[in-house]
PDB file of C-alpha atoms in Angstrom:
ATOM      1  CA  MET A  15       3.173  -9.167   2.603  1.00 97.00           C
ATOM      2  CA  ILE A  16       5.566  -6.426   1.678  1.00 98.00           C
ATOM      3  CA  LEU A  17       4.386  -3.208   0.103  1.00 98.00           C
ATOM      4  CA  LYS A  18       6.856  -1.347  -2.095  1.00 98.00           C
ATOM      5  CA  ILE A  19       6.072   2.040  -3.570  1.00 98.00           C
ATOM      6  CA  TYR A  20       8.141   3.018  -6.589  1.00 98.00           C
ATOM      7  CA  SER A  21       8.771   6.282  -8.384  1.00 98.00           C
ATOM      8  CA  ASN A  22       7.301   6.253 -11.897  1.00 98.00           C
ATOM      9  CA  LYS A  23      10.185   8.367 -13.102  1.00 97.00           C
ATOM     10  CA  THR A  24      13.180   6.439 -11.752  1.00 97.00           C
ATOM     11  CA  ASN A  25      11.565   3.144 -10.741  1.00 97.00           C
ATOM     12  CA  GLU A  26      13.437   3.291  -7.433  1.00 98.00           C
ATOM     13  CA  VAL A  27      11.770   2.246  -4.195  1.00 98.00           C
ATOM     14  CA  LEU A  28      10.503   5.279  -2.302  1.00 97.00           C
ATOM     15  CA  PHE A  29       8.830   3.433   0.545  1.00 98.00           C
ATOM     16  CA  GLU A  30       8.651  -0.115   1.865  1.00 98.00           C
ATOM     17  CA  LYS A  31       6.435  -1.537   4.595  1.00 98.00           C
ATOM     18  CA  LEU A  32       5.519  -4.925   5.964  1.00 98.00           C
ATOM     19  CA  ILE A  33       1.746  -5.345   5.812  1.00 98.00           C
ATOM     20  CA  THR A  34       0.863  -7.510   8.780  1.00 98.00           C
ATOM     21  CA  GLN A  35      -2.344  -9.284   9.674  1.00 98.00           C
ATOM     22  CA  GLU A  36      -2.607  -6.881  12.598  1.00 98.00           C
ATOM     23  CA  LEU A  37      -2.644  -3.907  10.226  1.00 98.00           C
ATOM     24  CA  LEU A  38      -5.252  -5.570   8.014  1.00 98.00           C
ATOM     25  CA  THR A  39      -7.370  -6.283  11.086  1.00 98.00           C
ATOM     26  CA  THR A  40      -7.051  -2.664  12.213  1.00 98.00           C
ATOM     27  CA  TYR A  41      -8.530  -1.598   8.875  1.00 98.00           C
ATOM     28  CA  ASP A  42     -11.028  -4.487   8.946  1.00 98.00           C
ATOM     29  CA  ILE A  43      -9.738  -5.870   5.641  1.00 98.00           C
ATOM     30  CA  ASP A  44      -9.880  -9.571   4.861  1.00 98.00           C
ATOM     31  CA  ILE A  45      -7.119 -10.730   2.524  1.00 96.00           C
ATOM     32  CA  ASN A  46      -9.481 -13.347   1.063  1.00 97.00           C
ATOM     33  CA  SER A  47     -12.202 -10.845   0.270  1.00 96.00           C
ATOM     34  CA  ASP A  48     -13.154 -10.146  -3.341  1.00 97.00           C
ATOM     35  CA  ASP A  49     -12.758  -6.449  -2.490  1.00 97.00           C
ATOM     36  CA  PHE A  50      -9.264  -6.807  -1.052  1.00 98.00           C
ATOM     37  CA  THR A  51      -7.444  -4.758  -3.712  1.00 97.00           C
ATOM     38  CA  GLU A  52      -9.979  -1.960  -3.663  1.00 98.00           C
ATOM     39  CA  LEU A  53     -10.072  -1.819   0.131  1.00 98.00           C
ATOM     40  CA  PHE A  54      -6.303  -1.996   0.394  1.00 98.00           C
ATOM     41  CA  GLU A  55      -5.851   0.879  -2.057  1.00 98.00           C
ATOM     42  CA  THR A  56      -8.549   3.116  -0.621  1.00 97.00           C
ATOM     43  CA  GLU A  57      -7.736   2.518   3.023  1.00 97.00           C
ATOM     44  CA  ILE A  58      -4.174   1.437   3.777  1.00 98.00           C
ATOM     45  CA  LEU A  59      -2.320   2.616   0.681  1.00 98.00           C
ATOM     46  CA  SER A  60      -3.954   6.031   0.625  1.00 97.00           C
ATOM     47  CA  ASP A  61      -3.176   6.550   4.326  1.00 98.00           C
ATOM     48  CA  LEU A  62       0.464   5.541   3.860  1.00 98.00           C
ATOM     49  CA  LEU A  63       0.860   7.830   0.865  1.00 98.00           C
ATOM     50  CA  GLU A  64      -0.626  10.723   2.787  1.00 97.00           C
ATOM     51  CA  GLU A  65       1.416  10.080   5.952  1.00 97.00           C
ATOM     52  CA  ASN A  66       4.631   9.979   3.934  1.00 97.00           C
ATOM     53  CA  ASN A  67       3.823  12.882   1.610  1.00 97.00           C
ATOM     54  CA  ILE A  68       3.997  10.724  -1.501  1.00 97.00           C
ATOM     55  CA  GLN A  69       1.943  11.767  -4.519  1.00 96.00           C
ATOM     56  CA  SER A  70       0.089   8.759  -5.869  1.00 95.00           C
ATOM     57  CA  SER A  71       0.102  10.104  -9.431  1.00 96.00           C
ATOM     58  CA  LEU A  72       3.907   9.881  -9.443  1.00 96.00           C
ATOM     59  CA  THR A  73       4.140   6.333  -8.139  1.00 98.00           C
ATOM     60  CA  HIS A  74       3.132   2.740  -8.546  1.00 98.00           C
ATOM     61  CA  TYR A  75       3.159  -0.065  -6.022  1.00 98.00           C
ATOM     62  CA  GLU A  76       3.810  -3.750  -5.655  1.00 98.00           C
ATOM     63  CA  LEU A  77       2.416  -6.004  -2.965  1.00 97.00           C
ATOM     64  CA  ASN A  78       4.073  -9.375  -2.487  1.00 96.00           C
TER      65      ASN A  78
END
């Protein structure tokens, strides 16, 4: 899966990252879980936003 984080203002990609099974395993997140979206957002996405100094209120994301 590829995560893309976009600016709400310009809609340009601010950050892109390949989300691997290894990363999901590190966070103990199962892609088939009913809670996947919530866990992804609260664990992985929030960490990536923080590590890259990106304000979540100014962005949106896409996961394909």
